[in-house]
Amino acid sequence: MSAKDGGYFSRLVRKLTSDVEELDADDLSERSEAGGARRACDCRSGEEVTVLGRLRSVELCPTKEAATLRAELFDGTEGVTLVWLGRRRIPGIEPGRTIKVRGRLAERDGQKVLYNPFYELQTTS
């Protein structure tokens, strides 16, 4: 057992005393790294990135030019806004779904954004 993991008693106490959201975020972060993705907090604007996480929200943003589908992806460290231009709906893209996305990261109003990312729906385990 590595020093990072701590002993059995330490892990048990942490699970019993930590907030459920904090434990969920840690689990998402671990799954992200195990899935070959980078942590969102380590990604910088202009980089080609792969991020794995859970969709917190999905919304249609109609504009005069074209409809836009937006989703917030949370990987346990930070949120990334996903934007699909010209889309009203994408089957499988719904809140609570775990997905892996790939694209070039941009920043807009201080938020990390991926425009028209490639995505893979992940199976629940």
PDB file of C-alpha atoms in Angstrom:
ATOM      1  CA  MET A   1       0.000   0.000   0.000  1.00  0.00           C
ATOM      2  CA  SER A   2       1.427   3.370  -0.947  1.00  0.00           C
ATOM      3  CA  ALA A   3       1.827   6.255   1.456  1.00  0.00           C
ATOM      4  CA  LYS A   4      -0.576   8.254  -0.731  1.00  0.00           C
ATOM      5  CA  ASP A   5      -3.426   5.818  -0.014  1.00  0.00           C
ATOM      6  CA  GLY A   6      -2.842   5.813   3.729  1.00  0.00           C
ATOM      7  CA  GLY A   7      -3.932   2.939   5.878  1.00  0.00           C
ATOM      8  CA  TYR A   8      -7.279   1.207   5.904  1.00  0.00           C
ATOM      9  CA  PHE A   9      -8.376   3.118   9.001  1.00  0.00           C
ATOM     10  CA  SER A  10      -7.419   6.487   7.445  1.00  0.00           C
ATOM     11  CA  ARG A  11      -9.423   5.751   4.288  1.00  0.00           C
ATOM     12  CA  LEU A  12     -12.409   4.565   6.331  1.00  0.00           C
ATOM     13  CA  VAL A  13     -12.408   7.688   8.505  1.00  0.00           C
ATOM     14  CA  ARG A  14     -12.156   9.876   5.402  1.00  0.00           C
ATOM     15  CA  LYS A  15     -15.133   8.140   3.755  1.00  0.00           C
ATOM     16  CA  LEU A  16     -17.209   8.475   6.909  1.00  0.00           C
ATOM     17  CA  THR A  17     -16.389  12.129   7.544  1.00  0.00           C
ATOM     18  CA  SER A  18     -16.152  13.592   4.033  1.00  0.00           C
ATOM     19  CA  ASP A  19     -18.959  15.322   2.200  1.00  0.00           C
ATOM     20  CA  VAL A  20     -20.721  13.153  -0.428  1.00  0.00           C
ATOM     21  CA  GLU A  21     -19.990  15.724  -3.166  1.00  0.00           C
ATOM     22  CA  GLU A  22     -16.294  15.711  -2.252  1.00  0.00           C
ATOM     23  CA  LEU A  23     -16.156  11.910  -2.432  1.00  0.00           C
ATOM     24  CA  ASP A  24     -17.967  11.967  -5.777  1.00  0.00           C
ATOM     25  CA  ALA A  25     -15.515  14.554  -7.121  1.00  0.00           C
ATOM     26  CA  ASP A  26     -12.571  12.404  -6.002  1.00  0.00           C
ATOM     27  CA  ASP A  27     -14.121   9.350  -7.686  1.00  0.00           C
ATOM     28  CA  LEU A  28     -14.666  11.294 -10.935  1.00  0.00           C
ATOM     29  CA  SER A  29     -11.082  12.557 -10.868  1.00  0.00           C
ATOM     30  CA  GLU A  30      -9.731   9.020 -10.399  1.00  0.00           C
ATOM     31  CA  ARG A  31     -11.931   7.648 -13.212  1.00  0.00           C
ATOM     32  CA  SER A  32     -10.762  10.458 -15.471  1.00  0.00           C
ATOM     33  CA  GLU A  33      -7.083   9.650 -14.974  1.00  0.00           C
ATOM     34  CA  ALA A  34      -7.724   5.896 -15.295  1.00  0.00           C
ATOM     35  CA  GLY A  35      -9.611   6.531 -18.572  1.00  0.00           C
ATOM     36  CA  GLY A  36      -6.595   8.176 -20.195  1.00  0.00           C
ATOM     37  CA  ALA A  37      -7.944  11.708 -19.894  1.00  0.00           C
ATOM     38  CA  ARG A  38      -6.361  14.782 -18.362  1.00  0.00           C
ATOM     39  CA  ARG A  39      -7.709  16.600 -15.343  1.00  0.00           C
ATOM     40  CA  ALA A  40      -9.517  19.768 -16.392  1.00  0.00           C
ATOM     41  CA  CYS A  41      -7.578  21.835 -13.853  1.00  0.00           C
ATOM     42  CA  ASP A  42      -4.331  20.907 -15.661  1.00  0.00           C
ATOM     43  CA  CYS A  43      -5.579  21.889 -19.145  1.00  0.00           C
ATOM     44  CA  ARG A  44      -4.620  25.231 -20.669  1.00  0.00           C
ATOM     45  CA  SER A  45      -6.132  27.309 -23.443  1.00  0.00           C
ATOM     46  CA  GLY A  46      -4.962  26.358 -26.926  1.00  0.00           C
ATOM     47  CA  GLU A  47      -4.115  22.757 -26.034  1.00  0.00           C
ATOM     48  CA  GLU A  48      -5.653  19.679 -27.650  1.00  0.00           C
ATOM     49  CA  VAL A  49      -7.201  17.911 -24.634  1.00  0.00           C
ATOM     50  CA  THR A  50      -9.173  14.828 -23.692  1.00  0.00           C
ATOM     51  CA  VAL A  51     -11.395  15.174 -20.623  1.00  0.00           C
ATOM     52  CA  LEU A  52     -13.658  12.586 -19.014  1.00  0.00           C
ATOM     53  CA  GLY A  53     -16.420  13.602 -16.621  1.00  0.00           C
ATOM     54  CA  ARG A  54     -20.112  13.837 -15.837  1.00  0.00           C
ATOM     55  CA  LEU A  55     -22.522  16.293 -17.418  1.00  0.00           C
ATOM     56  CA  ARG A  56     -23.971  18.599 -14.790  1.00  0.00           C
ATOM     57  CA  SER A  57     -26.341  20.481 -17.071  1.00  0.00           C
ATOM     58  CA  VAL A  58     -27.455  20.550 -20.694  1.00  0.00           C
ATOM     59  CA  GLU A  59     -29.328  23.457 -22.268  1.00  0.00           C
ATOM     60  CA  LEU A  60     -30.448  24.696 -25.665  1.00  0.00           C
ATOM     61  CA  CYS A  61     -29.509  28.310 -26.314  1.00  0.00           C
ATOM     62  CA  PRO A  62     -31.479  29.516 -29.329  1.00  0.00           C
ATOM     63  CA  THR A  63     -30.111  32.591 -31.028  1.00  0.00           C
ATOM     64  CA  LYS A  64     -31.048  34.442 -34.194  1.00  0.00           C
ATOM     65  CA  GLU A  65     -28.152  32.906 -36.151  1.00  0.00           C
ATOM     66  CA  ALA A  66     -28.227  29.257 -35.061  1.00  0.00           C
ATOM     67  CA  ALA A  67     -29.242  27.062 -32.187  1.00  0.00           C
ATOM     68  CA  THR A  68     -26.489  26.121 -29.750  1.00  0.00           C
ATOM     69  CA  LEU A  69     -26.415  23.161 -27.382  1.00  0.00           C
ATOM     70  CA  ARG A  70     -24.394  23.780 -24.220  1.00  0.00           C
ATOM     71  CA  ALA A  71     -23.397  21.357 -21.512  1.00  0.00           C
ATOM     72  CA  GLU A  72     -21.306  21.665 -18.371  1.00  0.00           C
ATOM     73  CA  LEU A  73     -18.855  18.806 -17.876  1.00  0.00           C
ATOM     74  CA  PHE A  74     -17.354  18.249 -14.413  1.00  0.00           C
ATOM     75  CA  ASP A  75     -14.395  15.912 -14.006  1.00  0.00           C
ATOM     76  CA  GLY A  76     -13.931  16.209 -10.250  1.00  0.00           C
ATOM     77  CA  THR A  77     -11.467  19.082 -10.433  1.00  0.00           C
ATOM     78  CA  GLU A  78     -13.036  21.773 -12.606  1.00  0.00           C
ATOM     79  CA  GLY A  79     -15.888  22.411 -14.994  1.00  0.00           C
ATOM     80  CA  VAL A  80     -15.567  22.668 -18.775  1.00  0.00           C
ATOM     81  CA  THR A  81     -18.319  24.142 -20.942  1.00  0.00           C
ATOM     82  CA  LEU A  82     -19.077  22.095 -24.054  1.00  0.00           C
ATOM     83  CA  VAL A  83     -20.661  23.954 -26.970  1.00  0.00           C
ATOM     84  CA  TRP A  84     -22.093  22.326 -30.083  1.00  0.00           C
ATOM     85  CA  LEU A  85     -22.958  24.995 -32.662  1.00  0.00           C
ATOM     86  CA  GLY A  86     -26.004  24.409 -34.868  1.00  0.00           C
ATOM     87  CA  ARG A  87     -27.326  21.548 -32.752  1.00  0.00           C
ATOM     88  CA  ARG A  88     -30.645  21.475 -30.907  1.00  0.00           C
ATOM     89  CA  ARG A  89     -30.246  18.037 -29.414  1.00  0.00           C
ATOM     90  CA  ILE A  90     -27.721  15.197 -29.350  1.00  0.00           C
ATOM     91  CA  PRO A  91     -28.995  11.749 -28.333  1.00  0.00           C
ATOM     92  CA  GLY A  92     -27.295  10.613 -25.129  1.00  0.00           C
ATOM     93  CA  ILE A  93     -26.133  14.087 -24.118  1.00  0.00           C
ATOM     94  CA  GLU A  94     -28.138  14.542 -20.933  1.00  0.00           C
ATOM     95  CA  PRO A  95     -27.459  15.577 -17.327  1.00  0.00           C
ATOM     96  CA  GLY A  96     -25.830  12.862 -15.224  1.00  0.00           C
ATOM     97  CA  ARG A  97     -24.272  11.090 -18.219  1.00  0.00           C
ATOM     98  CA  THR A  98     -20.541  10.350 -18.162  1.00  0.00           C
ATOM     99  CA  ILE A  99     -18.730  11.218 -21.393  1.00  0.00           C
ATOM    100  CA  LYS A 100     -15.194  11.574 -22.732  1.00  0.00           C
ATOM    101  CA  VAL A 101     -14.603  14.602 -24.946  1.00  0.00           C
ATOM    102  CA  ARG A 102     -11.695  15.693 -27.129  1.00  0.00           C
ATOM    103  CA  GLY A 103     -10.963  19.040 -28.711  1.00  0.00           C
ATOM    104  CA  ARG A 104      -8.966  22.258 -28.570  1.00  0.00           C
ATOM    105  CA  LEU A 105      -9.543  24.120 -25.331  1.00  0.00           C
ATOM    106  CA  ALA A 106     -10.473  27.803 -25.418  1.00  0.00           C
ATOM    107  CA  GLU A 107     -11.280  30.323 -22.711  1.00  0.00           C
ATOM    108  CA  ARG A 108     -14.344  32.534 -22.795  1.00  0.00           C
ATOM    109  CA  ASP A 109     -15.204  34.926 -19.967  1.00  0.00           C
ATOM    110  CA  GLY A 110     -12.741  33.083 -17.714  1.00  0.00           C
ATOM    111  CA  GLN A 111     -14.368  29.681 -18.359  1.00  0.00           C
ATOM    112  CA  LYS A 112     -12.787  26.713 -20.116  1.00  0.00           C
ATOM    113  CA  VAL A 113     -14.723  25.886 -23.305  1.00  0.00           C
ATOM    114  CA  LEU A 114     -14.591  23.142 -25.942  1.00  0.00           C
ATOM    115  CA  TYR A 115     -16.397  23.987 -29.188  1.00  0.00           C
ATOM    116  CA  ASN A 116     -17.886  21.113 -31.195  1.00  0.00           C
ATOM    117  CA  PRO A 117     -15.880  18.486 -29.299  1.00  0.00           C
ATOM    118  CA  PHE A 118     -15.643  14.874 -30.385  1.00  0.00           C
ATOM    119  CA  TYR A 119     -17.397  12.821 -27.710  1.00  0.00           C
ATOM    120  CA  GLU A 120     -17.760   9.227 -26.534  1.00  0.00           C
ATOM    121  CA  LEU A 121     -20.656   8.214 -24.321  1.00  0.00           C
ATOM    122  CA  GLN A 122     -19.372   6.097 -21.451  1.00  0.00           C
ATOM    123  CA  THR A 123     -21.165   3.070 -20.088  1.00  0.00           C
ATOM    124  CA  THR A 124     -22.159   3.130 -16.451  1.00  0.00           C
ATOM    125  CA  SER A 125     -20.324   0.705 -14.218  1.00  0.00           C
TER     126      SER A 125
END
